[in-house]
Short mmCIF file of C-alpha atoms and ligand atoms in Angstrom, two decimals:
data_model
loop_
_atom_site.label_atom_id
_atom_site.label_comp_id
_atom_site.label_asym_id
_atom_site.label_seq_id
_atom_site.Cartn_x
_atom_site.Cartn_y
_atom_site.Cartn_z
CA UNK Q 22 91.81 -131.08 4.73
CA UNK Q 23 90.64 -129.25 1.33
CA UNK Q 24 91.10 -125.84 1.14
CA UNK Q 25 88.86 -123.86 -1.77
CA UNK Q 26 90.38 -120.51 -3.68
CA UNK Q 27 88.85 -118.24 -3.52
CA UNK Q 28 91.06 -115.67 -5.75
CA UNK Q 29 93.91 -115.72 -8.41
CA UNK Q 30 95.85 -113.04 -9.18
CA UNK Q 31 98.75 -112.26 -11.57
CA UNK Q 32 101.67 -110.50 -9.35
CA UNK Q 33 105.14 -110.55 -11.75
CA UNK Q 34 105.70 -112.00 -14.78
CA UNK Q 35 105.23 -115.71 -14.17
CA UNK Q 36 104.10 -115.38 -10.52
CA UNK Q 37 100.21 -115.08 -9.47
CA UNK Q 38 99.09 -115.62 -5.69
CA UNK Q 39 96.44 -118.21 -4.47
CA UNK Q 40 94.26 -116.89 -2.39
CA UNK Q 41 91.87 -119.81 -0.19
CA UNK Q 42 89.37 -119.89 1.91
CA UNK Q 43 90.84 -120.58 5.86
CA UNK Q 44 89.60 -124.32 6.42
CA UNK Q 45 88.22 -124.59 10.16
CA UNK Q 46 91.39 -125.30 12.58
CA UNK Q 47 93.88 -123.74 10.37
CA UNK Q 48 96.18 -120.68 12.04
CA UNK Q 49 99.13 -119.96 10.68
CA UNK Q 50 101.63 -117.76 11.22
CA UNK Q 51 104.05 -115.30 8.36
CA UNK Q 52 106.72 -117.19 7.04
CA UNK Q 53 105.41 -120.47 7.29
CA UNK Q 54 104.19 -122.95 4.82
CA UNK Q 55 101.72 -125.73 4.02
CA UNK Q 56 101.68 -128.46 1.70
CA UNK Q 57 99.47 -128.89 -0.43
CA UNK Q 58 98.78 -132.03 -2.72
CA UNK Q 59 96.99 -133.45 -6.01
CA UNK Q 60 96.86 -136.09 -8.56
CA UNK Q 61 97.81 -135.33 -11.93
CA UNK Q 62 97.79 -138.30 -14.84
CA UNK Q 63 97.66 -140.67 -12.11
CA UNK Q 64 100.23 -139.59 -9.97
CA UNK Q 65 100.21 -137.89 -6.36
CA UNK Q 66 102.72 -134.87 -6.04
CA UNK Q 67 103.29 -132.85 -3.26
CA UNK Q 68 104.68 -129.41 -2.72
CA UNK Q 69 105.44 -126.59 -0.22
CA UNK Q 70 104.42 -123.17 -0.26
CA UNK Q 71 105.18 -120.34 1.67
CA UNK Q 72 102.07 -118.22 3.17
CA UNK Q 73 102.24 -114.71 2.07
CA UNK Q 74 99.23 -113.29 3.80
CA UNK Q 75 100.35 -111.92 6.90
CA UNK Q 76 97.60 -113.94 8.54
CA UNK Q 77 95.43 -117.02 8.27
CA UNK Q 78 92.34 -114.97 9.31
CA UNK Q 79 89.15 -116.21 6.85
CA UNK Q 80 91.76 -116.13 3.98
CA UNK Q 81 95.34 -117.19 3.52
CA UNK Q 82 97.35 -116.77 0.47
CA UNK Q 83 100.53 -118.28 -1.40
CA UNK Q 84 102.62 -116.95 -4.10
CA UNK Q 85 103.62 -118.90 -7.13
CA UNK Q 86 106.48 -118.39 -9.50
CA UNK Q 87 106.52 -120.85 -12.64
CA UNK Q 88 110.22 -120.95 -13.75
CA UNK Q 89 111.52 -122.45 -17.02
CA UNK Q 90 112.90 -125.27 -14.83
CA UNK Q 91 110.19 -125.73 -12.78
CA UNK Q 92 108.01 -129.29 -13.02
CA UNK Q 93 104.49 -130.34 -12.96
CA UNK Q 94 103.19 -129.15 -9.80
CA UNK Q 95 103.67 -125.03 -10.23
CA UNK Q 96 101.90 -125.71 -13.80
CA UNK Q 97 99.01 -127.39 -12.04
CA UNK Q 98 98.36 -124.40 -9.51
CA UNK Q 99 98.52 -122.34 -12.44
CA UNK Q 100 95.76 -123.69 -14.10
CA UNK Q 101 93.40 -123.20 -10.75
CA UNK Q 102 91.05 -120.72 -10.03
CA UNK Q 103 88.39 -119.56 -8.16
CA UNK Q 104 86.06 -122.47 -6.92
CA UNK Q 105 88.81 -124.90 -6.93
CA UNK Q 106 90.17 -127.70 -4.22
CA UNK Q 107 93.17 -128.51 -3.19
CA UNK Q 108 94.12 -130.13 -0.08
CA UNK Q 109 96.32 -128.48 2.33
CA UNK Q 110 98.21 -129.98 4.99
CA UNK Q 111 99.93 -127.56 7.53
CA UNK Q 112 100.45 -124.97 8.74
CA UNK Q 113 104.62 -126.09 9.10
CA UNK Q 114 108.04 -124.36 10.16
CA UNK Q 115 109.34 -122.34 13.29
CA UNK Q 116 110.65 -119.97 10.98
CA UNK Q 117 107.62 -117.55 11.31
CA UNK Q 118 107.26 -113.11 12.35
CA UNK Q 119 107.27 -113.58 16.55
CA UNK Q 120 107.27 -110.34 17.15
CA UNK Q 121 110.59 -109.28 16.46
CA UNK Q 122 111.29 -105.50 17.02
CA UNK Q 123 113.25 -104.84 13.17
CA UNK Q 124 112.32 -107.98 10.92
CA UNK Q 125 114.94 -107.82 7.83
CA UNK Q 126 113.76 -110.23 5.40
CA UNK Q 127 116.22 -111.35 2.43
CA UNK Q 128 114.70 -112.81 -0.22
CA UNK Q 129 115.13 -114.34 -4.06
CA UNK Q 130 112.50 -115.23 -6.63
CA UNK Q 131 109.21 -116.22 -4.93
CA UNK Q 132 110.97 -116.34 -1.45
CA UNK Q 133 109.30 -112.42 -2.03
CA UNK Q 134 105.73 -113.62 -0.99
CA UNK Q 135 107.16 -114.41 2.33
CA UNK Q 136 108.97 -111.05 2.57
CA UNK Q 137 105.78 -109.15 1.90
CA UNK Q 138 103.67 -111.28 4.34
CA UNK Q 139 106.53 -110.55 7.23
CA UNK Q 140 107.54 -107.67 6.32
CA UNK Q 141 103.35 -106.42 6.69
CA UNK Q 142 102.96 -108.63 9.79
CA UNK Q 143 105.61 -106.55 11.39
CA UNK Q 144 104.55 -103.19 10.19
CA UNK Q 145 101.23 -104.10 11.93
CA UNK Q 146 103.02 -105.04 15.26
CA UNK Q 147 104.36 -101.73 14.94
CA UNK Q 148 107.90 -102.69 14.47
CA UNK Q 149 110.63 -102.12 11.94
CA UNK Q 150 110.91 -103.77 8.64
CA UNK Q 151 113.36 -104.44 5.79
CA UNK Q 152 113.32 -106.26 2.62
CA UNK Q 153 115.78 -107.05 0.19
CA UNK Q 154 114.54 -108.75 -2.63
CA UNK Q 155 116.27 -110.57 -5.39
CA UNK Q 156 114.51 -111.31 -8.46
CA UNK Q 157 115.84 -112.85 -11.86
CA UNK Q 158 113.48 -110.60 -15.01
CA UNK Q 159 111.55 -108.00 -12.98
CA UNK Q 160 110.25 -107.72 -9.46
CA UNK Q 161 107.35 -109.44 -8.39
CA UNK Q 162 104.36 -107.89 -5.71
CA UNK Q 163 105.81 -104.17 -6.46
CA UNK Q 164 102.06 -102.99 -5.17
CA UNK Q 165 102.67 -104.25 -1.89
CA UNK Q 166 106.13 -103.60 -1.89
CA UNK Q 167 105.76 -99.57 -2.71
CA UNK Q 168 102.90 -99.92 0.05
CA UNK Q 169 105.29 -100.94 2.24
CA UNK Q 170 107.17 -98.17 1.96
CA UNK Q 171 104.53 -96.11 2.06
CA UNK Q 172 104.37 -97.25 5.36
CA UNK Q 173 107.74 -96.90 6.56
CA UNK Q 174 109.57 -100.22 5.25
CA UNK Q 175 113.40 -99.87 3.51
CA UNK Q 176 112.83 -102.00 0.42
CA UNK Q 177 115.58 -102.25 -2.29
CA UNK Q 178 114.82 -104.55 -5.08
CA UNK Q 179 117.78 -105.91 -7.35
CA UNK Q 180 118.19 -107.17 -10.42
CA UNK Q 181 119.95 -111.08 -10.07
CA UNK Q 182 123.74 -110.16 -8.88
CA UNK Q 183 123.34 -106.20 -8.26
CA UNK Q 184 125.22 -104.68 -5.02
CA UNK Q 185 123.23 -107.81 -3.07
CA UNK Q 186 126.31 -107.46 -0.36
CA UNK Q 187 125.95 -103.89 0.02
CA UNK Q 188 122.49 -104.08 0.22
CA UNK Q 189 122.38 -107.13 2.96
CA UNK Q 190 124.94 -104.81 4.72
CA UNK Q 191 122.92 -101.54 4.72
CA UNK Q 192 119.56 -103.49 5.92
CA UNK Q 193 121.54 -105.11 8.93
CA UNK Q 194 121.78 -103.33 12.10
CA UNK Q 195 123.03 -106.28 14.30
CA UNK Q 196 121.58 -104.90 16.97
CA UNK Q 197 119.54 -106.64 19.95
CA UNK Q 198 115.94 -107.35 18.67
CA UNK Q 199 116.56 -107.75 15.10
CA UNK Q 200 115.36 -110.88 13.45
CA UNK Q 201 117.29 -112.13 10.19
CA UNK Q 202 114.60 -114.08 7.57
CA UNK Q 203 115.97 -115.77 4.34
CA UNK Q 204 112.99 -117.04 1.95
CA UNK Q 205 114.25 -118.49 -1.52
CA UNK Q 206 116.06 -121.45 -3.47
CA UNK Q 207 118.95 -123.18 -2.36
CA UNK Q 208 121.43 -121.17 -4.36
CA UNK Q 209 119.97 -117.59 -3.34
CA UNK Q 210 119.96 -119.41 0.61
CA UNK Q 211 123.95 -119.90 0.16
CA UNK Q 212 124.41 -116.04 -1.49
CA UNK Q 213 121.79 -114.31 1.29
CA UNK Q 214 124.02 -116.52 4.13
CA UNK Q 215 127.51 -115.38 3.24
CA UNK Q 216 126.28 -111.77 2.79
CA UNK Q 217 124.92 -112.01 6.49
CA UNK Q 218 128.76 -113.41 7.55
CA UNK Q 219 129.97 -110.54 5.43
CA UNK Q 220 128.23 -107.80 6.92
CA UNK Q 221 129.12 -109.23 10.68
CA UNK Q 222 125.78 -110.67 10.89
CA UNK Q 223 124.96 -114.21 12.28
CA UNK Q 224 123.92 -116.72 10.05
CA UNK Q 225 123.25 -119.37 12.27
CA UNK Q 226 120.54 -117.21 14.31
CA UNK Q 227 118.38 -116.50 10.63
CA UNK Q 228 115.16 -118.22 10.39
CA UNK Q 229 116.25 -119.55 6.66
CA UNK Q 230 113.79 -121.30 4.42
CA UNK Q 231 115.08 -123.27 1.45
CA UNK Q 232 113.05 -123.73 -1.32
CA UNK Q 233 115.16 -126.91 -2.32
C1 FAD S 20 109.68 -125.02 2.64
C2 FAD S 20 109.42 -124.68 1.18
C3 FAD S 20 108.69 -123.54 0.88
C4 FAD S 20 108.46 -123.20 -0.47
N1 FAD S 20 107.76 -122.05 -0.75
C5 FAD S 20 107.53 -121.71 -2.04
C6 FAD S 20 106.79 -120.52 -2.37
O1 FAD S 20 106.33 -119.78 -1.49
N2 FAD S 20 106.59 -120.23 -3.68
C7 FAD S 20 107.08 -121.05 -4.70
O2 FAD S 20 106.86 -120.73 -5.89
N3 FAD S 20 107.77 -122.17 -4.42
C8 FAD S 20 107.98 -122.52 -3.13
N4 FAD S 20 108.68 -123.69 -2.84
C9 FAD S 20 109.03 -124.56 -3.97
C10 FAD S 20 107.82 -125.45 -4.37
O3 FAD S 20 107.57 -126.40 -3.33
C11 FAD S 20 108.02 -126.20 -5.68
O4 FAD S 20 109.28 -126.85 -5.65
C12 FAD S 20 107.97 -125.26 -6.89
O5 FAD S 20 106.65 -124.67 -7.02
C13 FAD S 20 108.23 -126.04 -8.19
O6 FAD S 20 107.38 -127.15 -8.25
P1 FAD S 20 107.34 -127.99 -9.59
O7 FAD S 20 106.60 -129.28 -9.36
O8 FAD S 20 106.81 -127.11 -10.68
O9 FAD S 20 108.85 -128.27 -9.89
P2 FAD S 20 109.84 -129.26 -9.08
O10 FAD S 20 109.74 -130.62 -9.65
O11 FAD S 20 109.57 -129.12 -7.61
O12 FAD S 20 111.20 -128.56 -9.39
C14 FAD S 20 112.07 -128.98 -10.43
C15 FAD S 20 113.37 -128.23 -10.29
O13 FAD S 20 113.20 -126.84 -10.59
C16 FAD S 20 113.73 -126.00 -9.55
N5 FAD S 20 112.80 -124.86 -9.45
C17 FAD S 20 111.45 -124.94 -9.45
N6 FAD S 20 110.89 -123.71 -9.37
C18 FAD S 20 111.94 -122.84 -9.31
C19 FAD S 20 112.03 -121.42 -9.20
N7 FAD S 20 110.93 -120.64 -9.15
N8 FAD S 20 113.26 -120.85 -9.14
C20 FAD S 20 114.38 -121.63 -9.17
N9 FAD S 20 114.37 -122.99 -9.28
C21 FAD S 20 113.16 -123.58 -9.35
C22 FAD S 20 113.72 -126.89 -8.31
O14 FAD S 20 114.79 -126.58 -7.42
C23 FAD S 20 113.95 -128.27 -8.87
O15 FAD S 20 115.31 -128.55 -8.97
C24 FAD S 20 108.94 -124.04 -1.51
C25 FAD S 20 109.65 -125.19 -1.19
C26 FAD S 20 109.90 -125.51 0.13
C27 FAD S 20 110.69 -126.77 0.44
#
């Protein structure tokens, strides 16, 4: 299916979100992703992204970062805007908000589009959130991250390396009801997963997401 965008906005230095129009059909949940896919020079790519709407409803949106080692598909969404196709396969992953009574999502780089569309999907459910977010330059989505904790949300935001243990340890309660979320590449995965083991967490019950 196509999906048109119907928005594109800058959110952090070298990140913007993709907003679309919902194609009929398509429900998805926070923290999973879709696929979408073009042709570029000839060739067909395909790539995941992680919804960071906290719903599907009319809209849905995806957050983009376009690192220095990224390739040729991040530099293709960049050059979208409103009007646009793409298609979009999806939505995909059991790693999604269900409703969890304290969601404490950990995440690096543009794993933070996922944090902010769980962290807002549980706010709504009335429940607890936390996010700790990683990011390499500066922070990405601070708007919706100070609205967050506006709204009652523990955010702390750190600089690549800063106190990340600490901070995993202070968002953890362990306790019955809490649900662990890890959104980023493969080598913030490995770092978020041995601060959970660190702080007596479980690793094995997160819903973890690598990037690749
Ligand atoms: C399940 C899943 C969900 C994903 N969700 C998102 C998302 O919400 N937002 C998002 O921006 N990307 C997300 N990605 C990554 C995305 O699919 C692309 O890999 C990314 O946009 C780069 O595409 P590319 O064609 O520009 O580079 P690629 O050819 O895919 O990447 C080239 C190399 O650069 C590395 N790389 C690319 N971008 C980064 C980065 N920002 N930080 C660190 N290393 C990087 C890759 O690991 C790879 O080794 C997700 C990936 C998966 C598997």
């Amino acid at each position: 299916m196509d999906a048109t965008v119907v928005d594109r906005e800058p959110v952090g230095p070298d990140t913007f979100t993709l907003t679309f129009e919902t194609p009929e059909g398509f429900e998805g949940l926070a923290g999973q992703f879709v696929r979408l896919s073009a042709e570029r020079s000839g060739e067909s790519y395909a790539r995941f992204y992680t919804l960071s709407s906290p719903d599907t409803e009319d809209t849905f949106e995806i957050t983009v970062e376009v690192a220095d080692e990224g390739g040729p598909f991040s530099d293709y969404l960049d050059d979208l805007s409103p009007g646009d196709e793409i298609a979009v396969a999806g939505p995909y992953g059991d790693e999604y908000y269900d409703g969890e009574a304290r969601a404490v999502v950990l995440a690096g780089g543009p794993g933070v589009g996922a944090a902010v569309a769980i962290a807002e999907a549980a706010v709504a459910n009335d429940a607890e959130a936390a996010v700790v977010y990683q990011y390499d330059d500066e922070p990405a989505h601070t708007a919706r991250l100070d609205a967050l904790v506006d709204a009652g949300a523990d955010v702390i935001t750190l600089a690549d390396g800063d106190e990340f243990d600490a901070a995993v340890a202070d968002a953890l309660t362990n306790s019955e009801g809490e649900g662990v979320f890890v959104y980023g590449f493969a080598e913030f995965v490995d770092a978020a997963t041995a601060a959970i083991e660190a702080a007596g967490g479980d690793p094995d019950g997160a819903k973890v997401e690598n990037f690749g």
